[in-house]
Coordinates of C-alpha atoms and ligand atoms in Angstrom, one line a residue:
M1 CA 115.9 110.4 110.1
Y2 CA 119.5 109.4 110.6
N3 CA 122.3 111.6 111.9
G4 CA 125.7 110.0 112.7
K5 CA 129.0 109.1 111.3
K6 CA 128.0 106.2 109.0
L7 CA 126.2 106.3 105.7
A8 CA 122.6 107.5 106.2
L9 CA 121.1 105.6 103.2
P10 CA 121.0 102.0 104.6
P11 CA 119.2 102.8 107.9
L12 CA 116.9 105.2 106.0
L13 CA 115.8 102.5 103.5
T14 CA 115.5 99.9 106.3
G15 CA 113.4 102.3 108.3
L16 CA 111.1 103.1 105.3
E17 CA 110.6 99.4 104.7
R18 CA 109.5 98.9 108.3
L19 CA 107.2 101.9 108.1
E20 CA 105.6 101.0 104.8
Y21 CA 102.6 99.8 106.8
R22 CA 101.8 103.5 107.4
G23 CA 101.4 104.0 103.7
Y24 CA 103.1 103.1 100.4
D25 CA 101.7 105.4 97.8
S26 CA 105.0 107.1 97.3
A27 CA 108.3 107.4 99.1
G28 CA 111.1 110.0 99.2
L29 CA 114.3 110.9 100.9
V30 CA 116.9 113.7 101.2
L31 CA 120.6 113.2 101.9
L32 CA 122.7 116.1 103.0
E33 CA 126.3 116.2 102.0
D34 CA 128.4 119.2 102.8
G35 CA 125.2 121.0 103.6
L36 CA 123.8 120.4 100.2
P37 CA 120.6 118.4 99.8
A38 CA 120.1 115.6 97.2
F39 CA 116.4 114.6 96.8
Y40 CA 115.1 111.3 95.6
K41 CA 111.4 110.6 95.2
A42 CA 109.3 108.0 93.5
P43 CA 105.5 107.3 93.3
G44 CA 104.4 103.7 94.2
Q45 CA 106.1 101.3 96.5
L46 CA 109.5 101.6 98.1
Q47 CA 111.1 99.4 95.4
N48 CA 110.7 102.3 93.0
L49 CA 112.7 104.6 95.3
R50 CA 115.3 101.9 95.8
E51 CA 115.8 101.8 92.0
K52 CA 116.3 105.6 92.0
V53 CA 118.9 105.7 94.8
K54 CA 120.8 102.6 93.8
N55 CA 123.3 104.6 91.7
S56 CA 123.5 107.5 94.2
Y57 CA 127.1 108.6 94.9
V58 CA 126.0 110.9 97.7
C59 CA 128.2 110.2 100.7
S60 CA 125.9 111.5 103.4
S61 CA 125.6 110.7 107.1
F62 CA 122.5 112.9 107.6
G63 CA 119.2 112.3 105.9
M64 CA 115.4 112.2 106.3
A65 CA 113.0 109.8 104.6
H66 CA 109.2 109.4 104.3
T67 CA 106.7 106.9 103.0
R68 CA 103.3 108.4 102.2
W69 CA 99.7 107.5 102.3
A70 CA 97.9 110.1 100.2
T71 CA 95.5 112.3 102.0
H72 CA 95.9 115.7 100.2
G73 CA 96.9 115.2 96.6
G74 CA 97.4 112.0 94.6
A75 CA 100.2 109.5 94.8
T76 CA 102.5 111.4 92.5
E77 CA 106.2 112.2 92.7
A78 CA 105.4 115.9 93.2
N79 CA 103.3 115.1 96.2
A80 CA 105.9 112.8 97.8
H81 CA 107.9 114.0 100.8
P82 CA 110.3 115.6 101.6
H83 CA 109.0 119.1 100.6
V84 CA 111.0 122.3 100.6
S85 CA 110.1 125.8 101.4
Q86 CA 110.1 128.6 98.8
S87 CA 113.6 129.8 99.7
Q88 CA 114.8 126.2 99.7
D89 CA 116.1 126.7 103.3
L90 CA 113.6 124.4 105.0
I91 CA 113.0 120.7 104.2
I92 CA 110.2 118.8 105.8
V93 CA 108.7 115.3 106.3
H94 CA 105.3 115.2 108.0
N95 CA 102.7 112.7 109.2
G96 CA 99.1 113.9 110.0
I97 CA 96.8 116.4 108.5
V98 CA 96.9 120.2 108.7
E99 CA 93.1 120.6 108.8
N100 CA 93.1 124.4 108.2
Y101 CA 95.7 124.2 105.4
L102 CA 93.5 125.8 102.8
V103 CA 93.1 129.0 104.9
I104 CA 96.9 129.1 105.5
K105 CA 97.6 128.4 101.8
K106 CA 95.5 131.4 100.8
K107 CA 97.4 133.6 103.2
L108 CA 100.7 132.3 101.8
E109 CA 99.6 132.8 98.2
N110 CA 98.7 136.4 99.1
S111 CA 102.2 136.8 100.4
G112 CA 103.7 135.6 97.1
F113 CA 104.3 131.9 97.9
T114 CA 104.0 129.4 95.0
F115 CA 103.1 125.7 95.4
Y116 CA 104.4 122.8 93.5
S117 CA 102.4 120.0 95.1
E118 CA 98.8 119.6 96.3
T119 CA 99.9 118.7 99.8
D120 CA 99.1 120.3 103.2
T121 CA 102.8 119.5 104.0
E122 CA 104.1 122.0 101.5
V123 CA 101.8 124.5 103.0
L124 CA 103.1 123.7 106.4
V125 CA 106.8 124.1 105.5
N126 CA 106.1 127.5 103.8
F127 CA 104.0 128.6 106.8
I128 CA 107.0 127.9 109.1
E129 CA 109.2 129.9 106.7
L130 CA 106.8 132.8 106.6
I131 CA 106.7 132.9 110.4
K132 CA 110.5 132.6 110.5
I133 CA 111.0 135.6 108.2
D134 CA 108.1 137.8 109.4
K135 CA 108.8 137.4 113.1
K136 CA 112.6 137.1 112.7
L137 CA 112.6 133.8 114.6
D138 CA 114.9 130.8 114.6
L139 CA 113.6 127.5 113.3
T140 CA 112.6 126.1 116.7
S141 CA 110.5 129.2 117.7
A142 CA 109.0 129.4 114.2
V143 CA 107.8 125.8 114.5
Q144 CA 106.4 126.5 117.9
V145 CA 104.4 129.5 116.6
A146 CA 103.2 127.5 113.6
L147 CA 102.0 124.7 115.8
S148 CA 99.9 127.0 117.8
E149 CA 98.1 128.1 114.6
I150 CA 97.6 124.9 112.8
V151 CA 94.6 122.6 113.5
G152 CA 95.1 118.8 113.5
A153 CA 97.5 116.2 114.9
C154 CA 100.9 115.9 113.4
A155 CA 104.4 114.7 113.8
M156 CA 107.1 116.3 111.7
M157 CA 110.8 116.9 111.1
V158 CA 112.0 120.2 109.6
Y159 CA 115.6 120.8 108.7
S160 CA 117.0 124.3 108.2
Q161 CA 120.0 124.4 105.9
S162 CA 121.0 127.9 107.1
E163 CA 120.9 126.9 110.8
K164 CA 122.1 123.3 110.2
L165 CA 119.5 122.2 112.6
L166 CA 116.7 119.6 112.5
V167 CA 113.6 120.1 114.6
A168 CA 111.5 117.0 115.2
V169 CA 108.2 117.7 116.9
N170 CA 105.1 115.7 117.9
R171 CA 101.7 117.0 118.4
G172 CA 99.1 114.3 118.9
G173 CA 101.1 111.9 116.8
Q174 CA 104.0 109.6 117.6
L175 CA 107.7 110.1 117.3
F176 CA 110.6 108.1 118.8
A177 CA 114.3 108.8 118.9
G178 CA 117.0 106.1 119.0
V179 CA 120.3 106.9 120.4
N180 CA 123.4 104.8 119.9
G181 CA 126.6 106.6 120.8
S182 CA 127.1 109.5 118.3
E183 CA 124.2 108.2 116.2
C184 CA 120.7 109.5 116.4
F185 CA 117.5 108.1 114.7
V186 CA 114.1 109.6 114.7
A187 CA 111.0 107.8 113.4
S188 CA 107.2 107.5 113.9
D189 CA 107.7 103.9 115.0
K190 CA 110.7 102.7 117.1
N191 CA 110.8 99.4 115.1
A192 CA 112.1 101.6 112.2
F193 CA 115.6 101.7 113.8
A194 CA 115.5 98.3 115.6
G195 CA 118.8 96.6 115.1
Y196 CA 120.6 100.0 114.7
S197 CA 119.9 101.3 118.2
K198 CA 119.3 99.5 121.4
N199 CA 118.0 102.5 123.3
F200 CA 115.2 104.8 122.5
F201 CA 113.0 107.5 124.1
E202 CA 109.7 108.9 123.1
I203 CA 109.3 112.5 121.9
G204 CA 106.1 113.1 123.8
N205 CA 103.2 115.2 123.0
N206 CA 104.2 118.9 122.3
Q207 CA 107.8 118.1 122.7
F208 CA 110.7 119.0 120.4
L209 CA 113.9 117.2 119.6
L210 CA 116.7 119.4 118.3
V211 CA 119.3 117.5 116.3
R212 CA 122.6 119.0 115.1
S213 CA 125.4 117.1 113.3
G214 CA 128.1 115.9 115.8
K215 CA 126.1 117.0 118.8
E216 CA 123.9 115.2 121.3
P217 CA 120.2 115.6 120.5
K218 CA 118.3 117.9 122.9
L219 CA 114.7 117.2 124.1
L220 CA 112.6 120.3 124.9
N221 CA 109.1 120.9 126.1
F222 CA 106.7 123.3 124.4
N223 CA 108.1 126.2 126.3
L224 CA 111.5 125.2 125.0
E225 CA 112.8 124.1 128.4
V226 CA 115.3 121.2 128.3
L227 CA 114.0 117.8 129.4
K228 CA 115.8 114.7 130.5
P229 CA 114.7 111.9 128.1
E230 CA 113.4 108.7 129.6
I231 CA 115.6 106.2 127.9
E232 CA 114.2 102.7 127.4
E233 CA 115.6 99.6 126.0
L234 CA 114.3 98.6 122.6
D235 CA 113.0 95.1 123.0
V236 CA 111.9 93.8 119.6
D237 CA 112.6 90.5 117.9
I238 CA 114.1 91.3 114.5
N239 CA 112.6 88.1 113.1
Q240 CA 109.2 89.6 113.6
L241 CA 110.2 92.3 111.1
T242 CA 111.2 89.9 108.4
K243 CA 109.2 87.5 106.2
G244 CA 111.4 84.5 107.1
D245 CA 110.7 81.7 104.7
Y246 CA 107.3 83.0 103.6
P247 CA 106.7 84.9 100.4
N248 CA 104.9 87.7 102.3
F249 CA 104.0 88.8 105.8
M250 CA 100.3 87.9 105.5
L251 CA 100.9 84.2 105.0
K252 CA 103.6 84.2 107.7
E253 CA 101.2 85.9 110.1
I254 CA 98.3 83.5 109.3
H255 CA 100.7 80.6 110.1
E256 CA 101.9 82.2 113.4
Q257 CA 98.4 82.0 114.9
P258 CA 98.7 78.8 116.8
E259 CA 101.8 80.1 118.5
I260 CA 100.1 83.5 119.2
M261 CA 97.4 81.6 121.0
R262 CA 99.9 79.9 123.2
Q263 CA 101.5 83.3 124.0
G264 CA 98.1 84.8 124.7
M265 CA 97.2 82.2 127.2
T266 CA 100.6 81.9 129.0
G267 CA 100.3 83.2 132.6
R268 CA 96.7 84.1 132.0
I269 CA 95.0 80.8 132.3
N270 CA 95.8 78.3 135.0
F271 CA 94.6 75.1 133.4
K272 CA 94.7 73.2 136.7
T273 CA 92.5 75.6 138.7
Q274 CA 90.6 76.9 135.6
E275 CA 91.4 80.4 136.8
I276 CA 92.0 83.4 134.5
C277 CA 93.9 86.5 135.5
F278 CA 94.7 89.8 133.8
G279 CA 97.1 92.0 135.7
G280 CA 96.3 95.0 133.5
L281 CA 92.7 95.1 134.6
D282 CA 93.1 94.8 138.3
E283 CA 92.8 98.5 138.9
C284 CA 89.3 98.7 137.4
W285 CA 88.1 95.2 138.0
E286 CA 85.6 96.1 140.7
Q287 CA 83.9 98.8 138.5
I288 CA 83.9 96.4 135.5
K289 CA 82.2 93.8 137.7
Q290 CA 79.5 96.3 138.8
A291 CA 78.8 97.5 135.2
S292 CA 75.4 96.8 133.9
S293 CA 76.4 97.4 130.3
L294 CA 79.4 98.0 128.1
V295 CA 80.3 100.0 125.0
I296 CA 82.9 98.9 122.6
V297 CA 84.6 101.2 120.0
A298 CA 86.9 100.0 117.2
C299 CA 87.4 100.0 113.4
G300 CA 87.7 97.4 110.7
T301 CA 88.9 94.0 111.9
S302 CA 89.1 95.2 115.5
F303 CA 85.4 96.1 115.2
H304 CA 84.7 92.5 114.2
A305 CA 86.6 91.3 117.3
G306 CA 84.4 93.8 119.2
L307 CA 81.2 92.2 117.7
L308 CA 82.5 88.8 118.8
A309 CA 83.0 90.2 122.3
K310 CA 79.3 91.3 122.3
Y311 CA 78.2 87.8 121.6
W312 CA 80.4 86.3 124.3
L313 CA 79.6 88.9 127.0
E314 CA 75.9 88.9 126.4
K315 CA 75.8 85.1 126.4
L316 CA 78.2 84.5 129.3
V317 CA 77.7 87.6 131.5
N318 CA 74.2 88.6 130.6
I319 CA 75.0 92.3 130.1
P320 CA 74.0 94.3 127.1
V321 CA 77.0 95.4 124.9
K322 CA 76.9 98.1 122.3
V323 CA 79.6 97.9 119.6
E324 CA 80.2 101.1 117.7
Y325 CA 82.3 102.0 114.7
A326 CA 84.7 104.4 116.4
S327 CA 84.1 107.0 113.7
E328 CA 80.4 106.9 114.4
F329 CA 80.6 106.9 118.2
Q330 CA 78.3 109.4 120.0
A331 CA 80.0 110.3 123.2
A332 CA 77.0 112.3 124.4
T333 CA 75.3 109.0 125.3
I334 CA 78.1 108.1 127.8
K335 CA 77.6 108.9 131.5
A336 CA 80.3 109.1 134.2
G337 CA 81.3 105.6 135.3
D338 CA 80.2 103.9 132.1
I339 CA 82.7 101.4 130.8
V340 CA 84.0 102.1 127.2
L341 CA 86.4 99.5 125.7
G342 CA 88.5 100.3 122.7
I343 CA 90.1 97.6 120.5
S344 CA 93.0 98.3 118.3
Q345 CA 95.9 96.4 116.9
S346 CA 98.1 99.4 116.4
G347 CA 96.8 101.5 119.3
T348 CA 97.2 104.5 117.1
T349 CA 94.0 104.4 114.9
A350 CA 92.9 108.0 115.1
D351 CA 89.1 107.2 115.0
T352 CA 89.4 104.9 118.0
I353 CA 91.7 107.2 120.0
V354 CA 89.3 110.2 119.4
A355 CA 86.3 108.1 120.5
L356 CA 88.1 106.9 123.7
E357 CA 89.2 110.5 124.5
A358 CA 85.6 111.7 124.1
A359 CA 84.4 108.9 126.3
K360 CA 87.0 109.8 128.9
D361 CA 85.9 113.4 128.8
Q362 CA 82.4 112.2 129.7
G363 CA 83.8 110.5 132.8
A364 CA 83.8 107.0 131.4
I365 CA 86.2 104.3 132.6
T366 CA 88.1 103.4 129.5
L367 CA 89.6 100.0 128.8
G368 CA 91.9 99.0 125.9
V369 CA 92.5 95.7 124.1
C370 CA 95.6 96.5 122.2
N371 CA 98.6 94.9 120.5
V372 CA 101.3 97.5 120.4
V373 CA 102.8 97.9 123.9
N374 CA 102.9 101.5 125.2
S375 CA 101.0 102.8 122.2
K376 CA 98.8 105.8 122.3
M377 CA 95.8 103.7 123.3
A378 CA 97.7 101.8 125.9
R379 CA 98.7 105.1 127.6
L380 CA 95.2 106.7 127.2
V381 CA 93.0 104.1 128.9
N382 CA 92.5 103.4 132.5
A383 CA 93.2 99.7 132.2
G384 CA 93.8 97.2 129.5
I385 CA 94.9 93.9 128.0
Y386 CA 97.8 93.4 125.6
T387 CA 97.0 90.9 122.9
R388 CA 100.6 89.7 122.5
A389 CA 100.4 89.0 118.8
G390 CA 103.9 90.3 118.1
V391 CA 104.5 92.8 115.3
E392 CA 101.8 92.5 112.6
N393 CA 103.2 93.8 109.3
G394 CA 100.5 92.6 106.8
V395 CA 98.0 95.3 106.1
A396 CA 95.3 92.7 106.2
S397 CA 95.0 91.9 109.9
T398 CA 95.0 88.2 110.7
K399 CA 96.9 87.1 113.8
A400 CA 96.0 90.4 115.5
F401 CA 92.3 89.4 115.1
T402 CA 92.6 86.0 116.7
A403 CA 94.8 87.5 119.4
Q404 CA 92.1 90.1 120.1
A405 CA 89.4 87.5 120.0
L406 CA 91.2 85.3 122.5
A407 CA 91.8 88.2 124.9
L408 CA 88.2 89.2 124.7
L409 CA 86.9 85.6 125.2
L410 CA 89.1 85.3 128.3
F411 CA 87.8 88.7 129.5
A412 CA 84.2 87.5 129.2
L413 CA 85.0 84.1 130.8
K414 CA 86.7 85.8 133.8
L415 CA 83.9 88.3 134.2
A416 CA 81.3 85.5 134.0
N417 CA 83.2 83.4 136.5
D418 CA 83.6 86.3 139.0
K419 CA 80.0 87.4 138.6
K420 CA 78.9 83.8 138.8
T421 CA 76.8 84.0 135.7
I422 CA 77.9 80.6 134.5
S423 CA 78.4 77.3 136.2
N424 CA 80.6 74.3 135.3
F425 CA 81.1 75.9 132.0
N426 CA 84.5 77.3 132.4
L427 CA 85.9 73.8 132.9
R428 CA 84.8 72.6 129.5
I429 CA 85.9 75.7 127.6
I430 CA 89.2 76.1 129.4
N431 CA 90.0 72.5 128.7
Q432 CA 89.3 73.1 125.0
L433 CA 91.4 76.3 125.1
E434 CA 94.4 74.3 126.0
S435 CA 94.1 72.4 122.7
L436 CA 93.2 75.5 120.7
P437 CA 96.7 76.0 119.2
N438 CA 96.7 72.3 117.9
L439 CA 93.2 72.7 116.5
M440 CA 94.3 75.8 114.7
E441 CA 97.2 73.9 113.2
Q442 CA 94.6 71.4 112.0
A443 CA 92.6 74.2 110.4
L444 CA 95.7 75.4 108.6
G445 CA 95.9 71.9 107.2
S446 CA 93.1 72.8 104.7
E447 CA 95.4 75.2 102.9
K448 CA 95.7 73.1 99.7
V449 CA 91.9 72.6 99.4
I450 CA 91.4 76.3 99.9
R451 CA 94.1 77.2 97.3
T452 CA 92.4 75.1 94.7
L453 CA 89.0 76.6 95.6
A454 CA 90.3 80.1 95.3
R455 CA 91.8 79.3 91.9
K456 CA 88.5 77.9 90.7
L457 CA 86.8 81.1 91.8
K458 CA 89.4 83.3 90.1
Q459 CA 86.9 85.0 87.8
T460 CA 84.4 85.8 90.6
T461 CA 83.7 89.5 91.1
N462 CA 81.2 89.2 94.0
C463 CA 80.9 87.0 97.0
L464 CA 78.7 86.6 100.0
F465 CA 79.7 85.3 103.5
L466 CA 77.0 84.1 105.8
G467 CA 77.1 83.1 109.5
R468 CA 74.8 83.2 112.4
G469 CA 75.5 83.9 116.1
Y470 CA 79.2 83.7 116.8
S471 CA 79.8 83.1 113.0
F472 CA 78.3 86.4 111.9
P473 CA 81.3 88.5 113.0
V474 CA 83.5 85.8 111.3
A475 CA 81.5 86.2 108.1
L476 CA 82.1 90.0 108.2
E477 CA 85.8 89.4 108.8
G478 CA 86.0 86.9 105.9
A479 CA 84.3 89.5 103.6
L480 CA 86.6 92.3 104.7
K481 CA 89.7 90.2 104.1
L482 CA 88.6 89.3 100.6
K483 CA 87.7 92.9 99.7
E484 CA 90.8 94.4 101.0
I485 CA 93.4 92.2 99.3
S486 CA 91.8 90.8 96.2
Y487 CA 89.4 93.7 95.4
V488 CA 86.5 91.3 95.0
H489 CA 83.2 92.9 96.2
A490 CA 82.2 90.9 99.2
E491 CA 79.5 91.2 101.9
G492 CA 79.2 89.5 105.3
L493 CA 75.6 88.9 106.4
P494 CA 73.8 87.2 109.2
A495 CA 72.7 83.9 107.7
G496 CA 69.1 84.4 108.8
E497 CA 68.9 87.7 107.0
S498 CA 69.6 86.2 103.5
K499 CA 65.9 85.5 103.0
H500 CA 65.0 89.2 103.8
G501 CA 66.5 90.6 100.6
P502 CA 70.0 89.4 99.7
L503 CA 68.5 86.2 98.3
A504 CA 67.6 88.3 95.2
L505 CA 71.3 88.5 94.5
I506 CA 71.7 84.8 94.2
D507 CA 72.7 83.2 90.9
E508 CA 75.5 81.0 89.7
A509 CA 77.9 84.0 89.6
M510 CA 77.5 84.8 93.2
P511 CA 79.3 82.2 95.4
V512 CA 78.0 82.1 98.9
I513 CA 80.4 81.0 101.6
V514 CA 78.4 79.8 104.6
I515 CA 79.9 79.0 108.0
A516 CA 77.9 75.9 108.9
T517 CA 79.8 74.3 111.7
Q518 CA 78.1 72.5 114.6
G519 CA 76.4 74.7 117.2
E520 CA 73.2 76.3 118.3
F521 CA 72.3 77.5 114.8
Y522 CA 73.4 74.5 112.8
Y523 CA 70.0 73.5 111.6
K524 CA 68.8 77.0 111.0
T525 CA 71.9 77.7 108.9
M526 CA 71.2 74.4 107.0
N527 CA 67.8 75.8 106.1
N528 CA 69.4 78.9 104.8
I529 CA 71.8 76.8 102.6
S530 CA 68.8 74.9 101.3
E531 CA 67.0 78.1 100.3
I532 CA 70.1 79.4 98.5
K533 CA 70.6 76.1 96.7
H534 CA 66.9 75.9 95.7
H535 CA 67.2 79.4 94.2
G536 CA 70.1 78.2 92.0
G537 CA 72.9 79.5 94.2
R538 CA 76.4 78.1 94.7
V539 CA 77.3 77.4 98.3
I540 CA 80.7 76.7 99.7
A541 CA 80.1 75.5 103.3
L542 CA 82.5 75.4 106.2
V543 CA 81.6 72.2 108.0
N544 CA 83.0 70.0 110.7
K545 CA 84.5 66.6 109.9
N546 CA 81.9 63.8 109.4
D547 CA 79.2 66.3 108.6
N548 CA 76.7 64.3 106.6
E549 CA 73.7 66.7 106.5
I550 CA 75.1 69.8 104.9
T551 CA 77.3 67.7 102.7
G552 CA 74.1 66.4 101.2
L553 CA 73.2 69.9 100.1
T554 CA 76.5 71.0 98.7
K555 CA 79.6 69.2 97.6
E556 CA 81.8 72.3 97.9
I557 CA 83.0 72.2 101.4
I558 CA 85.9 73.2 103.6
V559 CA 86.4 71.0 106.7
V560 CA 87.4 72.5 110.0
P561 CA 88.0 70.8 113.3
L562 CA 85.1 70.5 115.7
V563 CA 85.1 72.8 118.8
D564 CA 82.6 74.2 121.2
D565 CA 80.4 76.8 119.4
I566 CA 81.8 79.5 121.7
L567 CA 85.4 78.9 120.4
S568 CA 84.4 78.3 116.8
P569 CA 85.3 81.9 115.6
L570 CA 88.9 81.3 116.4
I571 CA 89.0 78.2 114.2
N572 CA 86.6 79.2 111.5
V573 CA 88.2 82.5 110.6
I574 CA 91.4 80.7 109.5
P575 CA 90.0 79.1 106.3
L576 CA 88.5 82.5 105.4
Q577 CA 91.8 84.3 105.9
L578 CA 93.4 81.6 103.6
F579 CA 90.7 82.0 101.1
A580 CA 91.2 85.7 100.9
Y581 CA 95.0 85.2 100.7
Y582 CA 94.8 82.7 97.8
S583 CA 92.1 84.6 96.0
A584 CA 94.4 87.6 96.0
F585 CA 97.4 85.5 95.1
S586 CA 95.7 83.8 92.2
R587 CA 94.7 87.3 90.9
G588 CA 98.3 88.4 91.1
K589 CA 97.7 91.0 93.8
D590 CA 100.3 92.2 96.2
V591 CA 98.8 90.9 99.4
D592 CA 101.0 92.9 101.8
H593 CA 100.4 96.2 100.0
P594 CA 96.7 96.4 99.0
R595 CA 95.9 99.4 96.9
N596 CA 94.8 102.6 98.6
L597 CA 95.2 101.3 102.1
A598 CA 97.6 101.8 105.0
K599 CA 97.9 99.5 108.0
S600 CA 97.7 102.1 110.6
V601 CA 95.3 105.0 109.9
T602 CA 96.3 107.9 112.0
T603 CA 94.0 110.4 110.4
E604 CA 90.3 110.8 111.0
Ligands
M6R701 O1 95.1 99.1 114.4 P1 93.6 99.0 114.4 O2 93.2 97.6 114.9 O3 93.0 100.0 115.2 O4 93.2 99.1 112.9 C1 91.8 99.1 112.6 C2 91.6 98.9 111.1 O5 92.1 100.0 110.4 C3 92.2 97.6 110.7 O6 91.6 96.5 111.4 C4 91.8 97.4 109.2 O7 90.5 97.2 109.0 C5 92.6 96.2 108.6 N1 93.3 96.5 107.4 C6 91.8 95.0 108.3 O8 92.5 93.9 107.9

């Protein structure tokens, strides 16, 4: 939303571009000039909307815009936001789900309302209108009543043409307001208005922001009492929001990883004393040290980072770790004092937030490993670690994964050191960590080989990824990356499991990418490769330089620098990210906007 004295369209389009990670099935906007609305909507990516507005002559300094990830109703123009109420008085944009929308819709239909889209949002705006009319309320009070009757988290902005008032409200979602003199911006992510406004404040849970043209915005609590906003400075590097010299965000972010490792270690590892410190965990460190087990909750790529943490913690600290898909987490198993660690790039993934809230309700000590500073997760947990990956724009998570992995490895090393479960080991690993960024740069050096390989496999429709020990989560991550951006069916499997069923899938048309670098399971993995080869399979092996055993079994190899087994995931994932990237690229897919996905999934 923009309200000010300048043209509303440029900041609205910039904001939409920066919010595309939340969904890009369709986009729409409304511009108000002399109180009259002009609507523009287009299915598909933002570019389609840009085409539509490029010849707009509307000279407006007040507007709202939205980019959608379809939940209720397909990605059509009719379902794109903004939606209007029956009388045309109310205009809404909305994030979240009205879970009881069907019941409300029935009620509205019985009262004579007609619907033009399949969305819960159109139901919501008409529900507010019905309350406004029936109870003779103004917009703010009608929204307040509606909120107490709808089920589900939401963040919305509703504009009333008759009252010339915009009400922005947040219940369980996220909304931020930017204030720059007479200009006001509202968005679900503060980066949407970075560069336009230096200051911002959060519209907290159950808070309202009232915006009128030419007036200062007013922040209210749920009882409609005026609050003083806590203004903060918007500290974001605009370069993080652009692709720079890269064709897309994913490739840029893959290449940022060595630098992200440097940032992730700065101030946390003292390479002279081999000490690790995390200020954010101090408060709970004693309880963490006493814990005899740990539960991790996360989704997608963050879940894979959680699995890596399980291997590290079990190996280094000797405590059992359970890693749960956040959406499958059973809070009933949690007792007061248990440690539950959530991992999330965005810090807003609804499944992970709900799992952490449930754990907290059981009395657990909650920890977070999170990238977005001050996000929902960061504020919910008792203590945590920021992963310092910078803004990640690509829907396919890359640098956020390695940043999470690094933070979790340091966490395990510190715990092991403090609990004295390892000896003399820190020294070797910490010395290698110092050269990790350089080793990652070397791993990125295999880009050309991988591009050629991906081109050769352009017709492939299925692919297996195998790894054992620390390499198993990496295999899962490699498969997820390939699936999500190139739409190739891929599975990640523990290498040792291949002989227990998946071997039946093996033929020439099923390439198997095996992580076979030096380490504890090198020879066992070599046997698995041998089995696949003997059954007529095609193996592409990730090996270290000068490997002359596995290279005797397969000629299709990707060479990665040699590191200690324990650090290998941070290196080995890079060629798999590049493989997914070039597989998608050679198939002509839009890597930054994979179909049907959104970067940040704020619905359960
Ligand atoms: O923001 P989060 O880390 O909580 O997101 C979790 C998943 O939605 C996310 O990792 C997703 O799997 C990525 N698209 C994977 O590349």
